[in-house]
Amino acid sequence: GAVVSQHPSRVICKSGTSVKIECRSLDFQATTMFWYRQFPKKSLMLMATSNEGSKATYEQGVEKDKFLINHASLTLSTLTVTSAHPEDSSFYICSASRGSLSGNTIYFGEGSWLTVV
Amino acid sequence: QKEVEQDPGPLSVPEGAIVSLNCTYSNSAFQYFMWYRQYSRKGPELLMYTYSSGNKEDGRFTAQVDKSSKYISLFIRDSQPSDSATYLCAIPNQAGTALIFGKGTTLSVSS
């Protein structure tokens, strides 16, 4: 089956620094990639949707200058948390779609735990 | 009213029990319905999907959709401790541009 790889799985960074999380579709070309954030015992909150070669579409309330998303190729999207603060500590999950959002066309990465100290 | 509603639980059952997980949705235009399972500290994995009313069965799992009531269910038969996880229903939005997730129901199956 399709695999989405996310790296790093865990990262600890100092407050004020930036951290980059990568999301790769390993065996298919992802027309669209999604970035979610999940707080403990909460559901997934969609942060942004990115299509290869175009600017990401951010959900309301998500700071685009703080959460930079780059979708440079059909197999790679990156999320950079800039000037991270402790409140940015969370579980970040990407997903990739290889077609229309129907049935089994969306695959999730394993997630990245970010801790800002 | 939120687009997708799901009781977060938690739900605790003994091994072997039948589990019923449910979601309601507000937009009758929604066509596809998915159930994801998420183990602690892991990404969600697709469990089942369906796009029509009625039942779809896969092993111990049955997904049920009632479009007239805008109600979807996931049944787990002969539940096992390994089924302990959070179950999320998900529906593509009307534009087909993103998934809308329920809050997730945390299930614990005790042996």
GROMACS .gro file of C-alpha atoms in nm:
model
  228
    1GLY     CA    1   0.000   0.000   0.000
    2ALA     CA    2   0.089   0.362  -0.032
    3VAL     CA    3   0.327   0.498   0.226
    4VAL     CA    4   0.376   0.847   0.355
    5SER     CA    5   0.694   0.911   0.545
    6GLN     CA    6   0.727   1.192   0.793
    7HIS     CA    7   1.054   1.308   0.945
    8PRO     CA    8   1.159   1.368   1.215
    9SER     CA    9   0.925   1.164   1.431
   10ARG     CA   10   1.032   1.358   1.738
   11VAL     CA   11   1.210   1.687   1.773
   12ILE     CA   12   1.294   1.910   2.063
   13CYS     CA   13   1.395   2.266   1.993
   14LYS     CA   14   1.470   2.577   2.190
   15SER     CA   15   1.222   2.860   2.205
   16GLY     CA   16   1.287   3.110   1.930
   17THR     CA   17   1.440   2.866   1.684
   18SER     CA   18   1.283   2.721   1.372
   19VAL     CA   19   1.220   2.358   1.296
   20LYS     CA   20   1.138   2.185   0.969
   21ILE     CA   21   0.924   1.875   0.929
   22GLU     CA   22   0.928   1.679   0.605
   23CYS     CA   23   0.648   1.476   0.452
   24ARG     CA   24   0.721   1.243   0.163
   25SER     CA   25   0.499   1.019  -0.042
   26LEU     CA   26   0.718   0.719  -0.110
   27ASP     CA   27   0.546   0.532  -0.388
   28PHE     CA   28   0.302   0.772  -0.546
   29GLN     CA   29   0.280   1.130  -0.661
   30ALA     CA   30   0.074   1.335  -0.422
   31THR     CA   31  -0.136   1.598  -0.594
   32THR     CA   32  -0.229   1.745  -0.260
   33MET     CA   33  -0.073   1.732   0.084
   34PHE     CA   34  -0.235   1.832   0.408
   35TRP     CA   35  -0.088   1.939   0.739
   36TYR     CA   36  -0.274   1.874   1.062
   37ARG     CA   37  -0.208   1.956   1.421
   38GLN     CA   38  -0.333   1.744   1.706
   39PHE     CA   39  -0.335   1.828   2.075
   40PRO     CA   40  -0.345   1.547   2.333
   41LYS     CA   41  -0.679   1.368   2.332
   42LYS     CA   42  -0.813   1.600   2.065
   43SER     CA   43  -0.903   1.551   1.703
   44LEU     CA   44  -0.697   1.647   1.403
   45MET     CA   45  -0.713   2.014   1.317
   46LEU     CA   46  -0.642   2.096   0.956
   47MET     CA   47  -0.380   2.367   0.932
   48ALA     CA   48  -0.326   2.400   0.560
   49THR     CA   49  -0.362   2.235   0.224
   50SER     CA   50  -0.081   2.248  -0.028
   51ASN     CA   51  -0.065   2.165  -0.394
   52GLU     CA   52   0.263   2.114  -0.574
   53GLY     CA   53   0.400   2.434  -0.717
   54SER     CA   54   0.145   2.667  -0.563
   55LYS     CA   55   0.101   2.852  -0.237
   56ALA     CA   56  -0.056   2.667   0.050
   57THR     CA   57  -0.412   2.743   0.154
   58TYR     CA   58  -0.425   2.805   0.526
   59GLU     CA   59  -0.725   2.747   0.749
   60GLN     CA   60  -0.870   3.034   0.940
   61GLY     CA   61  -0.668   3.118   1.248
   62VAL     CA   62  -0.346   2.954   1.129
   63GLU     CA   63  -0.059   3.200   1.094
   64LYS     CA   64   0.096   3.154   0.752
   65ASP     CA   65   0.410   3.342   0.850
   66LYS     CA   66   0.464   3.117   1.146
   67PHE     CA   67   0.386   2.786   0.978
   68LEU     CA   68   0.562   2.796   0.644
   69ILE     CA   69   0.461   2.527   0.401
   70ASN     CA   70   0.653   2.442   0.089
   71HIS     CA   71   0.537   2.182  -0.161
   72ALA     CA   72   0.836   2.171  -0.390
   73SER     CA   73   0.760   1.846  -0.569
   74LEU     CA   74   0.487   1.589  -0.608
   75THR     CA   75   0.648   1.376  -0.340
   76LEU     CA   76   0.767   1.628  -0.082
   77SER     CA   77   0.606   1.890   0.135
   78THR     CA   78   0.770   2.064   0.429
   79LEU     CA   79   0.630   2.245   0.730
   80THR     CA   80   0.859   2.493   0.902
   81VAL     CA   81   0.759   2.622   1.241
   82THR     CA   82   0.935   2.957   1.268
   83SER     CA   83   1.036   3.124   1.593
   84ALA     CA   84   0.887   2.836   1.786
   85HIS     CA   85   0.735   2.889   2.127
   86PRO     CA   86   0.628   2.636   2.392
   87GLU     CA   87   0.264   2.673   2.285
   88ASP     CA   88   0.365   2.536   1.943
   89SER     CA   89   0.446   2.204   2.108
   90SER     CA   90   0.212   1.955   1.952
   91PHE     CA   91   0.175   1.651   1.730
   92TYR     CA   92   0.196   1.747   1.363
   93ILE     CA   93   0.065   1.504   1.103
   94CYS     CA   94   0.080   1.523   0.726
   95SER     CA   95  -0.131   1.339   0.478
   96ALA     CA   96  -0.104   1.299   0.105
   97SER     CA   97  -0.369   1.247  -0.156
   98ARG     CA   98  -0.314   1.091  -0.495
   99GLY     CA   99  -0.647   1.187  -0.636
  100SER     CA  100  -0.988   1.312  -0.542
  101LEU     CA  101  -1.081   1.274  -0.179
  102SER     CA  102  -1.281   0.959  -0.207
  103GLY     CA  103  -1.231   0.629  -0.037
  104ASN     CA  104  -0.878   0.509  -0.005
  105THR     CA  105  -0.687   0.791  -0.171
  106ILE     CA  106  -0.555   0.964   0.139
  107TYR     CA  107  -0.260   0.838   0.339
  108PHE     CA  108  -0.122   0.971   0.663
  109GLY     CA  109   0.230   0.997   0.791
  110GLU     CA  110   0.326   0.871   1.133
  111GLY     CA  111   0.333   1.219   1.277
  112SER     CA  112   0.601   1.438   1.432
  113TRP     CA  113   0.611   1.528   1.797
  114LEU     CA  114   0.743   1.879   1.848
  115THR     CA  115   0.848   1.993   2.191
  116VAL     CA  116   0.961   2.351   2.232
  117VAL     CA  117   1.155   2.417   2.550
  118GLN     CA  118  -2.394   2.283   1.431
  119LYS     CA  119  -2.056   2.135   1.351
  120GLU     CA  120  -2.022   1.955   1.023
  121VAL     CA  121  -1.922   1.627   1.186
  122GLU     CA  122  -2.010   1.534   1.544
  123GLN     CA  123  -1.864   1.242   1.733
  124ASP     CA  124  -1.888   1.150   2.098
  125PRO     CA  125  -1.529   1.145   2.229
  126GLY     CA  126  -1.604   0.885   2.495
  127PRO     CA  127  -1.399   0.730   2.648
  128LEU     CA  128  -1.561   0.395   2.587
  129SER     CA  129  -1.452   0.091   2.789
  130VAL     CA  130  -1.566  -0.261   2.705
  131PRO     CA  131  -1.459  -0.615   2.797
  132GLU     CA  132  -1.289  -0.836   2.544
  133GLY     CA  133  -1.536  -1.001   2.309
  134ALA     CA  134  -1.795  -0.725   2.332
  135ILE     CA  135  -1.960  -0.564   2.030
  136VAL     CA  136  -1.862  -0.200   1.999
  137SER     CA  137  -2.069   0.066   1.829
  138LEU     CA  138  -1.906   0.396   1.731
  139ASN     CA  139  -2.112   0.672   1.579
  140CYS     CA  140  -2.095   1.005   1.402
  141THR     CA  141  -2.352   1.245   1.270
  142TYR     CA  142  -2.301   1.495   0.993
  143SER     CA  143  -2.489   1.802   0.885
  144ASN     CA  144  -2.445   1.833   0.510
  145SER     CA  145  -2.657   1.597   0.305
  146ALA     CA  146  -2.426   1.655   0.008
  147PHE     CA  147  -2.148   1.454   0.170
  148GLN     CA  148  -2.092   1.139  -0.026
  149TYR     CA  149  -1.790   0.956   0.112
  150PHE     CA  150  -1.739   0.838   0.463
  151MET     CA  151  -1.426   0.704   0.624
  152TRP     CA  152  -1.323   0.556   0.954
  153TYR     CA  153  -0.966   0.594   1.075
  154ARG     CA  154  -0.798   0.422   1.367
  155GLN     CA  155  -0.526   0.604   1.558
  156TYR     CA  156  -0.306   0.436   1.812
  157SER     CA  157  -0.147   0.651   2.076
  158ARG     CA  158   0.126   0.877   1.939
  159LYS     CA  159   0.082   0.747   1.584
  160GLY     CA  160  -0.069   0.881   1.264
  161PRO     CA  161  -0.422   0.773   1.168
  162GLU     CA  162  -0.465   0.467   0.948
  163LEU     CA  163  -0.761   0.412   0.721
  164LEU     CA  164  -0.984   0.139   0.854
  165MET     CA  165  -1.283   0.148   0.624
  166TYR     CA  166  -1.451   0.372   0.375
  167THR     CA  167  -1.788   0.370   0.206
  168TYR     CA  168  -1.987   0.594  -0.022
  169SER     CA  169  -2.333   0.452  -0.011
  170SER     CA  170  -2.604   0.384   0.236
  171GLY     CA  171  -2.612   0.041   0.391
  172ASN     CA  172  -2.347  -0.181   0.539
  173LYS     CA  173  -1.994  -0.263   0.438
  174GLU     CA  174  -1.819  -0.546   0.615
  175ASP     CA  175  -1.450  -0.622   0.652
  176GLY     CA  176  -1.366  -0.899   0.894
  177ARG     CA  177  -1.476  -0.795   1.241
  178PHE     CA  178  -1.555  -0.442   1.127
  179THR     CA  179  -1.878  -0.318   0.974
  180ALA     CA  180  -1.933   0.037   0.850
  181GLN     CA  181  -2.290   0.154   0.825
  182VAL     CA  182  -2.424   0.466   0.660
  183ASP     CA  183  -2.775   0.604   0.691
  184LYS     CA  184  -2.791   0.902   0.460
  185SER     CA  185  -3.153   0.977   0.545
  186SER     CA  186  -3.055   1.031   0.907
  187LYS     CA  187  -2.705   1.160   0.827
  188TYR     CA  188  -2.566   0.903   1.064
  189ILE     CA  189  -2.265   0.677   1.024
  190SER     CA  190  -2.154   0.392   1.245
  191LEU     CA  191  -1.865   0.156   1.288
  192PHE     CA  192  -1.928  -0.176   1.456
  193ILE     CA  193  -1.653  -0.394   1.593
  194ARG     CA  194  -1.742  -0.755   1.668
  195ASP     CA  195  -1.551  -0.974   1.912
  196SER     CA  196  -1.346  -0.677   2.026
  197GLN     CA  197  -0.985  -0.740   2.122
  198PRO     CA  198  -0.744  -0.550   2.345
  199SER     CA  199  -0.552  -0.464   2.028
  200ASP     CA  200  -0.857  -0.266   1.916
  201SER     CA  201  -0.789  -0.016   2.193
  202ALA     CA  202  -0.731   0.308   2.006
  203THR     CA  203  -0.902   0.628   1.904
  204TYR     CA  204  -1.147   0.594   1.616
  205LEU     CA  205  -1.214   0.895   1.399
  206CYS     CA  206  -1.483   0.935   1.141
  207ALA     CA  207  -1.391   1.153   0.846
  208ILE     CA  208  -1.583   1.301   0.558
  209PRO     CA  209  -1.445   1.493   0.259
  210ASN     CA  210  -1.584   1.845   0.249
  211GLN     CA  211  -1.826   1.936  -0.026
  212ALA     CA  212  -1.553   2.090  -0.238
  213GLY     CA  213  -1.353   1.771  -0.207
  214THR     CA  214  -1.052   1.967  -0.089
  215ALA     CA  215  -1.004   1.839   0.265
  216LEU     CA  216  -1.120   1.584   0.517
  217ILE     CA  217  -1.341   1.690   0.805
  218PHE     CA  218  -1.272   1.479   1.112
  219GLY     CA  219  -1.490   1.400   1.407
  220LYS     CA  220  -1.340   1.447   1.753
  221GLY     CA  221  -1.255   1.078   1.775
  222THR     CA  222  -1.382   0.819   2.021
  223THR     CA  223  -1.126   0.662   2.251
  224LEU     CA  224  -1.193   0.291   2.294
  225SER     CA  225  -1.040   0.069   2.560
  226VAL     CA  226  -1.090  -0.309   2.543
  227SER     CA  227  -0.993  -0.492   2.858
  228SER     CA  228  -0.887  -0.855   2.865
   0.00000   0.00000   0.00000
